[in-house]
Short mmCIF file of C-alpha atoms and ligand atoms in Angstrom, two decimals:
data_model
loop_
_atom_site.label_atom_id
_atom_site.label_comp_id
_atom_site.label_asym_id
_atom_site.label_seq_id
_atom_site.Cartn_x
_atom_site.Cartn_y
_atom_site.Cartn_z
CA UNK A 1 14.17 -24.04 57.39
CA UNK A 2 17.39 -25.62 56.08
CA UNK A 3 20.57 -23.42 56.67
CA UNK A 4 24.53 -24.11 55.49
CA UNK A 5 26.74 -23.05 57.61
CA UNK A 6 30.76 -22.67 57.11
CA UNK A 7 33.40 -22.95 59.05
CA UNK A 8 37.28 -21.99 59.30
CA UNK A 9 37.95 -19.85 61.84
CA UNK A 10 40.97 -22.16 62.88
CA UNK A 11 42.84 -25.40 61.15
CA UNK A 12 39.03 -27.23 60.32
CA UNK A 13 37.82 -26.38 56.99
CA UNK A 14 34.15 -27.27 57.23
CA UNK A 15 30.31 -27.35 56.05
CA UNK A 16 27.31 -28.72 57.55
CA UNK A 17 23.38 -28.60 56.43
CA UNK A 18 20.81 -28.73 59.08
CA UNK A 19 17.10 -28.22 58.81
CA UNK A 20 15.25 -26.47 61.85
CA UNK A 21 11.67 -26.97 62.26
CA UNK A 22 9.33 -24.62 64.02
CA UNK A 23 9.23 -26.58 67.22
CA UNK A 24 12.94 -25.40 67.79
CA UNK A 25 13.85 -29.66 66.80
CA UNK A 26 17.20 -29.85 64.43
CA UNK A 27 18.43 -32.80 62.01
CA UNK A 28 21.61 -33.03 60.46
CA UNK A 29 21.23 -33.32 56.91
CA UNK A 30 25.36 -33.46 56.74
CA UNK A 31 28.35 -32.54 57.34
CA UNK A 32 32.21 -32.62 56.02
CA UNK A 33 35.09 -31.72 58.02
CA UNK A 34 38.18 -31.19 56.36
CA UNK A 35 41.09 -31.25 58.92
CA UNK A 36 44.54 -29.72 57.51
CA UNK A 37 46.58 -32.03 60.52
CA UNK A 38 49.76 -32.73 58.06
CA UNK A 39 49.85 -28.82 56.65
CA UNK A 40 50.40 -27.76 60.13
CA UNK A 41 52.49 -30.73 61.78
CA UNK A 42 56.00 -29.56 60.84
CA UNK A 43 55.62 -26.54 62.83
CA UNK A 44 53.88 -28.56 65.86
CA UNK A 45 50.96 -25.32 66.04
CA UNK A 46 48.69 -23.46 63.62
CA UNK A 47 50.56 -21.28 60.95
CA UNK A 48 47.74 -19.01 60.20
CA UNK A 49 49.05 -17.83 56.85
CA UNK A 50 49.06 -21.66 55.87
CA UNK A 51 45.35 -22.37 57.24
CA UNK A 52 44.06 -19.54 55.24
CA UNK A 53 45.88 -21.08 52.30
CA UNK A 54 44.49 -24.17 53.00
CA UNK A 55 40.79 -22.86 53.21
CA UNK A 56 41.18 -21.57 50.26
CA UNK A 57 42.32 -24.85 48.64
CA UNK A 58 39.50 -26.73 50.06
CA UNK A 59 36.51 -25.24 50.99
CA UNK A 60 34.39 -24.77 47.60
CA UNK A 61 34.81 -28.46 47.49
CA UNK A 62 34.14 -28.82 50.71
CA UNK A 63 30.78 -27.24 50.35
CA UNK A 64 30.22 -29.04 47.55
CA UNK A 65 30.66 -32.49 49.11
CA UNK A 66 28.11 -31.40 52.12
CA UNK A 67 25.60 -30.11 49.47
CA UNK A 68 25.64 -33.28 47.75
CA UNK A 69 25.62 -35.27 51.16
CA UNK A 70 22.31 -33.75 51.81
CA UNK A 71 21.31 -34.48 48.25
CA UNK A 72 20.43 -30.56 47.96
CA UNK A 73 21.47 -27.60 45.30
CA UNK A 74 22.82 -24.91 47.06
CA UNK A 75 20.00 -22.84 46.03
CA UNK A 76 17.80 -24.89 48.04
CA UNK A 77 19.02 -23.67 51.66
CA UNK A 78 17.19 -21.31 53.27
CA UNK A 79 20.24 -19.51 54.46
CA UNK A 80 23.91 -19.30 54.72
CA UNK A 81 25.91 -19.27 58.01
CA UNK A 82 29.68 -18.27 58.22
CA UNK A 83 31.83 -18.51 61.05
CA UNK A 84 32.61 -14.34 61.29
CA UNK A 85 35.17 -15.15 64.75
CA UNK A 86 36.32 -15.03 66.34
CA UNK A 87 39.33 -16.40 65.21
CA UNK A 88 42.23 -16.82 62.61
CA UNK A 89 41.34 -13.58 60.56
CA UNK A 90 42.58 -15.00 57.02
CA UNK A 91 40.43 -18.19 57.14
CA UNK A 92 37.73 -16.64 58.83
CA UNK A 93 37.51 -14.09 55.39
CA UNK A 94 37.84 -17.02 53.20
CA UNK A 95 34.79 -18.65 54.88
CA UNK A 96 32.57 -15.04 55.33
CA UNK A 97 33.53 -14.45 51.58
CA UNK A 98 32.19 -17.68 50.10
CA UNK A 99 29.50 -17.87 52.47
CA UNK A 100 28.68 -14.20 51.60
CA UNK A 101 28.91 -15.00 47.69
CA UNK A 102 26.48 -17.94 48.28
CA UNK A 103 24.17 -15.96 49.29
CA UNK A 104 24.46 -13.32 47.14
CA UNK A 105 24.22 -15.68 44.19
CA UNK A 106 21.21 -17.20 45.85
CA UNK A 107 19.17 -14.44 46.63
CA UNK A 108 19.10 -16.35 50.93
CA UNK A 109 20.26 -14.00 53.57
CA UNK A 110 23.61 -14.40 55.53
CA UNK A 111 24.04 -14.88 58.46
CA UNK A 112 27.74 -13.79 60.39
CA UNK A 113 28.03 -16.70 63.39
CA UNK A 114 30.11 -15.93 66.69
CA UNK A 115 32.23 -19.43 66.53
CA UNK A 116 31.79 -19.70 70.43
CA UNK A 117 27.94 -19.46 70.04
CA UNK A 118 27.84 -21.89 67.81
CA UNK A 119 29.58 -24.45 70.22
CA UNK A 120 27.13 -23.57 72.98
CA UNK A 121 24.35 -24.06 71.27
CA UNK A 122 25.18 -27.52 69.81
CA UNK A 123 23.37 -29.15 72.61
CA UNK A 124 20.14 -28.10 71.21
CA UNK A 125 20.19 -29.71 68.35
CA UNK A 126 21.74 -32.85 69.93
CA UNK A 127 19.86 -32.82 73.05
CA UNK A 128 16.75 -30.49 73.14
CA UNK A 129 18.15 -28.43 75.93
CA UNK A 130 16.03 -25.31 77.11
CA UNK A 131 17.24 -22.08 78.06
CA UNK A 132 18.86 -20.99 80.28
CA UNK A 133 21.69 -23.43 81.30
CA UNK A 134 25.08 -23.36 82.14
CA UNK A 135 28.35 -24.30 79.86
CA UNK A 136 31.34 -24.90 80.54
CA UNK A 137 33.74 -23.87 77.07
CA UNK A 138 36.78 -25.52 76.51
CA UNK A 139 38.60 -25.13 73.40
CA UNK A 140 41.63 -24.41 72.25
CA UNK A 141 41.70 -20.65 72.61
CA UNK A 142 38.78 -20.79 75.92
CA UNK A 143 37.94 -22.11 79.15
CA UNK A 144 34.65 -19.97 80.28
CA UNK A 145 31.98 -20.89 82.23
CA UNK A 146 29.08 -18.88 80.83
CA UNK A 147 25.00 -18.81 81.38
CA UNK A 148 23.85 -19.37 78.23
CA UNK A 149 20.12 -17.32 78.96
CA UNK A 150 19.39 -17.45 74.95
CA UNK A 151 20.39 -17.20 71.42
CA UNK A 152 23.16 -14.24 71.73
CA UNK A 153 22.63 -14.09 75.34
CA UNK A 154 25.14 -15.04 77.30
CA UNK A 155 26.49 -14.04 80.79
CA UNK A 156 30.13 -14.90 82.11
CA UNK A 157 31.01 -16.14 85.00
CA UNK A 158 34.39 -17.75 84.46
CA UNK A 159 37.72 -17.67 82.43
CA UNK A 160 41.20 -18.20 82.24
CA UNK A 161 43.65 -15.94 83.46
CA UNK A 162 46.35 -17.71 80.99
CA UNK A 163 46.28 -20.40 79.11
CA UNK A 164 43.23 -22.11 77.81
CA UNK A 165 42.69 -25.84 78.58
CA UNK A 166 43.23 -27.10 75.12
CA UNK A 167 46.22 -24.91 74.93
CA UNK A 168 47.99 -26.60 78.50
CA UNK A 169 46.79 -30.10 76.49
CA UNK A 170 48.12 -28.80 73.65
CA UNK A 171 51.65 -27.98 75.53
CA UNK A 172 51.57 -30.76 77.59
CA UNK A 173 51.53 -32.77 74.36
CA UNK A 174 54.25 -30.97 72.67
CA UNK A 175 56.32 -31.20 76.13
CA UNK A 176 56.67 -34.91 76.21
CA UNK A 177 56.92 -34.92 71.88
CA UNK A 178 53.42 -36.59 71.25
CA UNK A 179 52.84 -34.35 68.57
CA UNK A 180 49.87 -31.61 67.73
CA UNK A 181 46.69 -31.99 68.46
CA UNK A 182 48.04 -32.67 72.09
CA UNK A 183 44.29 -33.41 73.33
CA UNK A 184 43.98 -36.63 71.82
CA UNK A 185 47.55 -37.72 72.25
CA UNK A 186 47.93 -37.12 76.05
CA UNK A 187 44.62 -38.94 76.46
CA UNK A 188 45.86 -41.69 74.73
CA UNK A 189 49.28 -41.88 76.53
CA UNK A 190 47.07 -41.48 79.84
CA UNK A 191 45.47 -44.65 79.52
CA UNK A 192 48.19 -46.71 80.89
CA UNK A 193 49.22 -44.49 83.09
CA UNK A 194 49.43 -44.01 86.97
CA UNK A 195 47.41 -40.28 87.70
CA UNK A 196 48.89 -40.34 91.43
CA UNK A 197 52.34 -40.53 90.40
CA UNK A 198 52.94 -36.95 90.04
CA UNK A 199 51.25 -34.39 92.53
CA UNK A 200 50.47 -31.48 90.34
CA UNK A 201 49.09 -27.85 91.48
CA UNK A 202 45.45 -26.80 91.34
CA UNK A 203 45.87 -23.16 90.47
CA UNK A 204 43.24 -20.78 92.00
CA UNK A 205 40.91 -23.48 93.47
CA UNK A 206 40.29 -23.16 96.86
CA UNK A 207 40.04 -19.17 96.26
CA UNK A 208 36.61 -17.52 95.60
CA UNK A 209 35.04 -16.84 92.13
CA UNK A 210 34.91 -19.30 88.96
CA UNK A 211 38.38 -18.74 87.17
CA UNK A 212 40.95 -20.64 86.28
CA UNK A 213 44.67 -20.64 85.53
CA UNK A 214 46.40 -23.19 83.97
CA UNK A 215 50.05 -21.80 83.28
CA UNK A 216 51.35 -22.85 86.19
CA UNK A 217 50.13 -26.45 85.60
CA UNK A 218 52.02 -25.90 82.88
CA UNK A 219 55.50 -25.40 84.71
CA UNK A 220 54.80 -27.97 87.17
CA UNK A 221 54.31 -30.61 83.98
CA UNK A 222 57.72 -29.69 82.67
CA UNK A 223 59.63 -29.73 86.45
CA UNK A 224 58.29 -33.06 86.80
CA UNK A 225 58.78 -34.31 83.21
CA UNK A 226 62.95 -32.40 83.78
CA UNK A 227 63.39 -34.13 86.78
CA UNK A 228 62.35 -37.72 85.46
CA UNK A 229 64.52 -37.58 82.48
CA UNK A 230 65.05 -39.48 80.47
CA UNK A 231 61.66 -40.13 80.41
CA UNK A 232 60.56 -44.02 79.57
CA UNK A 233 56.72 -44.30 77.72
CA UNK A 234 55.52 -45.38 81.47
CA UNK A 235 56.65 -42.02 82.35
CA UNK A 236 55.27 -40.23 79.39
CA UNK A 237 51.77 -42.20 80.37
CA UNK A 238 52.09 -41.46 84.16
CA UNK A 239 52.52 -37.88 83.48
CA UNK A 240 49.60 -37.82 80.95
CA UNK A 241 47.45 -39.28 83.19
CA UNK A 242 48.61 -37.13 86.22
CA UNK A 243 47.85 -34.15 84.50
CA UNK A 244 45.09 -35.17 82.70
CA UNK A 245 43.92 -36.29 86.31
CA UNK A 246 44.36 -32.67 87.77
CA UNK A 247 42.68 -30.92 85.14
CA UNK A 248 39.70 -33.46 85.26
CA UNK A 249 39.50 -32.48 89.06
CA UNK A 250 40.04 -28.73 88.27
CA UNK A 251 36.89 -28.16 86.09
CA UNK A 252 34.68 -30.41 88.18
CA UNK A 253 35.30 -28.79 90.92
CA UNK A 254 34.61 -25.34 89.21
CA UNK A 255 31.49 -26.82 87.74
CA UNK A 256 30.35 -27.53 91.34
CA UNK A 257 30.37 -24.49 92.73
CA UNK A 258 29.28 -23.11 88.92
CA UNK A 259 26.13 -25.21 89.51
CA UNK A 260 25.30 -24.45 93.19
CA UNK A 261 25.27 -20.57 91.98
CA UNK A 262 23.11 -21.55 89.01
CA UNK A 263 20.76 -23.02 91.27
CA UNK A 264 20.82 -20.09 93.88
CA UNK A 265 20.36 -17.60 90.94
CA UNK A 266 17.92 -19.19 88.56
CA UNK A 267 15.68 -21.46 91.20
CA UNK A 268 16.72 -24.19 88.72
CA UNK A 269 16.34 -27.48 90.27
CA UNK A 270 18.06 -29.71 88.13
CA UNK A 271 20.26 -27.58 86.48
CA UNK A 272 21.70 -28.49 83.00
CA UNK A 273 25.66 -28.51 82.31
CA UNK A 274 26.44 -28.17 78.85
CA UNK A 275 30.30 -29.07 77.90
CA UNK A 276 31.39 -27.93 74.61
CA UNK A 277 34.30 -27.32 72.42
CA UNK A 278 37.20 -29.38 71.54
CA UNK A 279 38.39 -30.65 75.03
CA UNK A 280 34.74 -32.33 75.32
CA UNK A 281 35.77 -34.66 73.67
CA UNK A 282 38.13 -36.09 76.42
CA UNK A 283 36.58 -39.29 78.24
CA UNK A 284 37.92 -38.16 81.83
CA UNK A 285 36.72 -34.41 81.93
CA UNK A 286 33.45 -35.90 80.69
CA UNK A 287 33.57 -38.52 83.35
CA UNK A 288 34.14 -35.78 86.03
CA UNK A 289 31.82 -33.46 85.03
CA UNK A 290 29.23 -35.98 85.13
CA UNK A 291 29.97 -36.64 88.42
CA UNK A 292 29.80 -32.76 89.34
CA UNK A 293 26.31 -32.36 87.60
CA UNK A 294 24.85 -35.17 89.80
CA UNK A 295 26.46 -34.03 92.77
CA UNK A 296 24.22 -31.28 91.96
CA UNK A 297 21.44 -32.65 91.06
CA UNK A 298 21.74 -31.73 87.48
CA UNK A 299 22.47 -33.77 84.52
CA UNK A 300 25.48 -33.38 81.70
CA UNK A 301 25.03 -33.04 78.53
CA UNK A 302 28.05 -33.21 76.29
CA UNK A 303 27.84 -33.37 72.46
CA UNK A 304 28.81 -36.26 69.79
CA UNK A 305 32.35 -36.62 69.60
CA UNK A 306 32.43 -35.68 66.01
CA UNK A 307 30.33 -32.26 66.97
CA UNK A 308 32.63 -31.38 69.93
CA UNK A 309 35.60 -30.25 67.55
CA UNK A 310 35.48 -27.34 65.14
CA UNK A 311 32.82 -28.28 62.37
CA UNK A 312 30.42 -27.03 59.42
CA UNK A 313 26.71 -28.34 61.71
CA UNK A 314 27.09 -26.29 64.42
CA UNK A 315 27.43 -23.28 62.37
CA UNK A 316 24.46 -23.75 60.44
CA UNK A 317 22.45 -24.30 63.76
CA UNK A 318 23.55 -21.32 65.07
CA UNK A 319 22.69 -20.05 61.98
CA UNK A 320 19.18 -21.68 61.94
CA UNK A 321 18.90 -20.32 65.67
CA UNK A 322 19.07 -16.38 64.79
CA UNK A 323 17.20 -17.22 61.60
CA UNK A 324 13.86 -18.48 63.73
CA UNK A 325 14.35 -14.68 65.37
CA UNK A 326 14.16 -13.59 62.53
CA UNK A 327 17.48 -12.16 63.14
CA UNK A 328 20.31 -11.76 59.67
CA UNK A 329 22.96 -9.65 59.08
CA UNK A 330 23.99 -8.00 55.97
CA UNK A 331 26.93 -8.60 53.42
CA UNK A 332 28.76 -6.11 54.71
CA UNK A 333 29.10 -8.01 58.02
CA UNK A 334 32.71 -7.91 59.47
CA UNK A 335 34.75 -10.55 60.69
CA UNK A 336 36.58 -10.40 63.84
CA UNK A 337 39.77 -11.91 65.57
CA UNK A 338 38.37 -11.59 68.87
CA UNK A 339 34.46 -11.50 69.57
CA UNK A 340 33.49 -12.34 73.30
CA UNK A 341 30.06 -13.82 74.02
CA UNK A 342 29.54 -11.71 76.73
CA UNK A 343 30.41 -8.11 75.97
CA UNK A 344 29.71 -6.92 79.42
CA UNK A 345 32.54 -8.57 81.24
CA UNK A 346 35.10 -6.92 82.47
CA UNK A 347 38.56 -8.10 81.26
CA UNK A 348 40.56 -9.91 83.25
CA UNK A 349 43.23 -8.64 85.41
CA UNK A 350 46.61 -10.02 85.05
CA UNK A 351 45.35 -11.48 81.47
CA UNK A 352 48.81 -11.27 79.05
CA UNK A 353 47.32 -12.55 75.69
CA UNK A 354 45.51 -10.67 73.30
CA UNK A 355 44.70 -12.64 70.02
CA UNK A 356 45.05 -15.92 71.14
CA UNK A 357 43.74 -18.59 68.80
CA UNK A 358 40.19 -19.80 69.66
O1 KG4 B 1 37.09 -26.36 69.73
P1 KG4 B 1 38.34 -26.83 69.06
O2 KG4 B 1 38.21 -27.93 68.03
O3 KG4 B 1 39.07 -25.65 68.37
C1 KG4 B 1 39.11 -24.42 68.96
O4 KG4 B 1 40.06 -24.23 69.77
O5 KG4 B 1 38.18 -23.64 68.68
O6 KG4 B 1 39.35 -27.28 70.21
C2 KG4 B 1 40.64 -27.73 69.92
C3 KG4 B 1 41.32 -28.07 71.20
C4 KG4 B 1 42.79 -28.42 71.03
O7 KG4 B 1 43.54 -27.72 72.00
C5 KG4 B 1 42.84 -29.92 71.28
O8 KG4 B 1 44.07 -30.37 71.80
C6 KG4 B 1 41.71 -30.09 72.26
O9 KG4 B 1 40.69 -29.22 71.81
N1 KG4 B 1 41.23 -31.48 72.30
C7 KG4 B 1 41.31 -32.28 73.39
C8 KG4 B 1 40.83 -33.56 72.97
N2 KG4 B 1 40.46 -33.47 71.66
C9 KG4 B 1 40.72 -32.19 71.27
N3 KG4 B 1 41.73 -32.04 74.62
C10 KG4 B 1 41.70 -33.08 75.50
N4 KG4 B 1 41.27 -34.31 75.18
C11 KG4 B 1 40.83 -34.61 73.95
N5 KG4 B 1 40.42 -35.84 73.64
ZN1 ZN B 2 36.12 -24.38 68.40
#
């Protein structure tokens, strides 16, 4: 089956066409990823009134352009997938309403994608990976730790209690003026930089359970940057790479003991550690989670840098997932700003934000 799937739930406006074949294998036919970077740079975040504008500016041509990629009239998909949240609620109706009219026009059934779902399951069309493993989620609005036991089953295990990873990148960033995204900037800066310079704190490690808490890190990052002002670049790069450092050594370590339970729990072996959403993409965490895995006799598996971020293909698998359970959802399907993957677990005390981007 071939599915389209659509995505802007956040600041990507993006498509993606993958075929599924009954042996549960995946191919990317194509994708497009529109980011809107300079729309949102003045105000150094994501103005969600100006992302919805923006997905409404670009994503009938950004369909377009993946159709074409794939060499394919729209009325040759199978199915249409739609990022329904969670998420910014004015982009995510601009993508639910074109992917609903597709379908509509089409005569193909819809089908309303949890954004988080479709970032967990991206390692089975990259790698093959079997049911059940374990993922670790860290985006810009998440930092879980979740058994992923099958399509739309998913049981947590960890979160944050504040701030989300990408969010204390994204602060970190905006701290020491590198500029939004802060991910990619503060690894940059990192490379030259000294990661023992600056002792940072570990929030919540060393206490039982598999959260995590990150706003202190926060405060720590600006008392240190304060302190050594004016800051020189070496600075800038020795904090980067301090902090960068500490959060490396904070997930491994929670991956660790996420792994040893896994194995406990499930009689798993070799247990697999799936990384996914946009802070995947950072060369250290990778590094350290590797580490972690084979600590624990496991393996890693992390997506393609290009299918880490926010795009079109990962919705369409997801899609193409629920499809092959013969599973849809009708036109009427709603779209939500907040839609956890685990519905059983209980919120978490001492959490202050509601809403946060994802
Ligand atoms: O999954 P994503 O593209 O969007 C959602 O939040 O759903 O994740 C975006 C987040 C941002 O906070 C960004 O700063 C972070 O991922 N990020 C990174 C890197 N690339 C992106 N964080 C650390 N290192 C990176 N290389
Ligand atoms: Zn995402």
């Amino acid at each position: 089956m071939i599915v389209l799937g659509i995505e802007t739930s956040c600041d990507e406006t993006a498509a993606g066409i993958v075929r599924r074949d009954d042996d549960g294998t995946g191919t990317i036919l194509s994708g497009v990823v529109r980011a809107q970077l300079a729309d949102h740079a003045p105000y150094g975040g994501v103005v969600p009134e100006i992302a919805a504008r923006a997905h409404v500016a670009l994503l009938d041509r950004v369909v377009d352009e993946t159709a074409k990629a794939a060499g394919l009239a729209l009325n040759e998909v199978d199915a249409i997938a739609a990022t329904c949240g969670p998420g910014l609620i004015g982009g995510l109706m601009v993508g639910a309403m074109t992917g609903k009219a597709i379908a509509l026009a089409t005569g193909r059934p819809f089908i309303a994608v949890n954004h988080l779902e479709a970032h967990a399951l991206t390692a089975r069309l990259t790698d093959g990976v079997r049911f059940p493993y374990l993922l670790l989620l860290v985006s810009g609005g998440h930092t879980q730790i979740l058994v992923v036991h099958g399509v739309g089953r998913f049981e947590r295990w960890g979160t944050t209690i504040d701030d989300a990873l990408g969010e204390a990148f994204d602060k970190t960033a905006k701290l020491l003026g590198l500029g939004h995204p802060g991910g990619p900037a503060v690894e940059k800066a990192a490379e030259g930089g000294d990661a023992t310079r600056f002792a940072l704190p570990r929030p919540l490690i060393g206490r039982p359970g598999l959260d995590f808490s990150f706003a202190g890190l926060k405060t720590a990052v600006r008392l240190a940057a304060e302190a050594a002002a004016p800051l020189s670049p070496q600075d800038v790069s020795d904090l980067c790479a301090s902090f960068q450092a500490t959060v490396a050594g904070i997930v491994a370590r929670r991956a660790g003991e996420a792994l040893a339970r896994f194995r406990t729990e499930t009689g798993t072996q070799s247990p697999v550690l799936v990384v996914a959403g946009g802070v995947a993409a950072n060369r250290a965490i990778r590094a350290a989670l590797n580490a972690a895995a084979e600590r624990a006799g496991g393996r890693l598996v992390a997506p393609p840098l290009p299918l880490c971020g926010d795009n079109g293909v990962m919705i369409a698998w997801a899609g193409a997932e629920h499809l092959a359970l013969g599973e849809s959802d009708g036109l009427d399907a709603p779209v939500r700003a907040r839609w956890p993957l685990d519905q059983t677990a209980a919120p978490v005390v001492g959490r202050g934000r509601l809403g946060a981007k994802v």
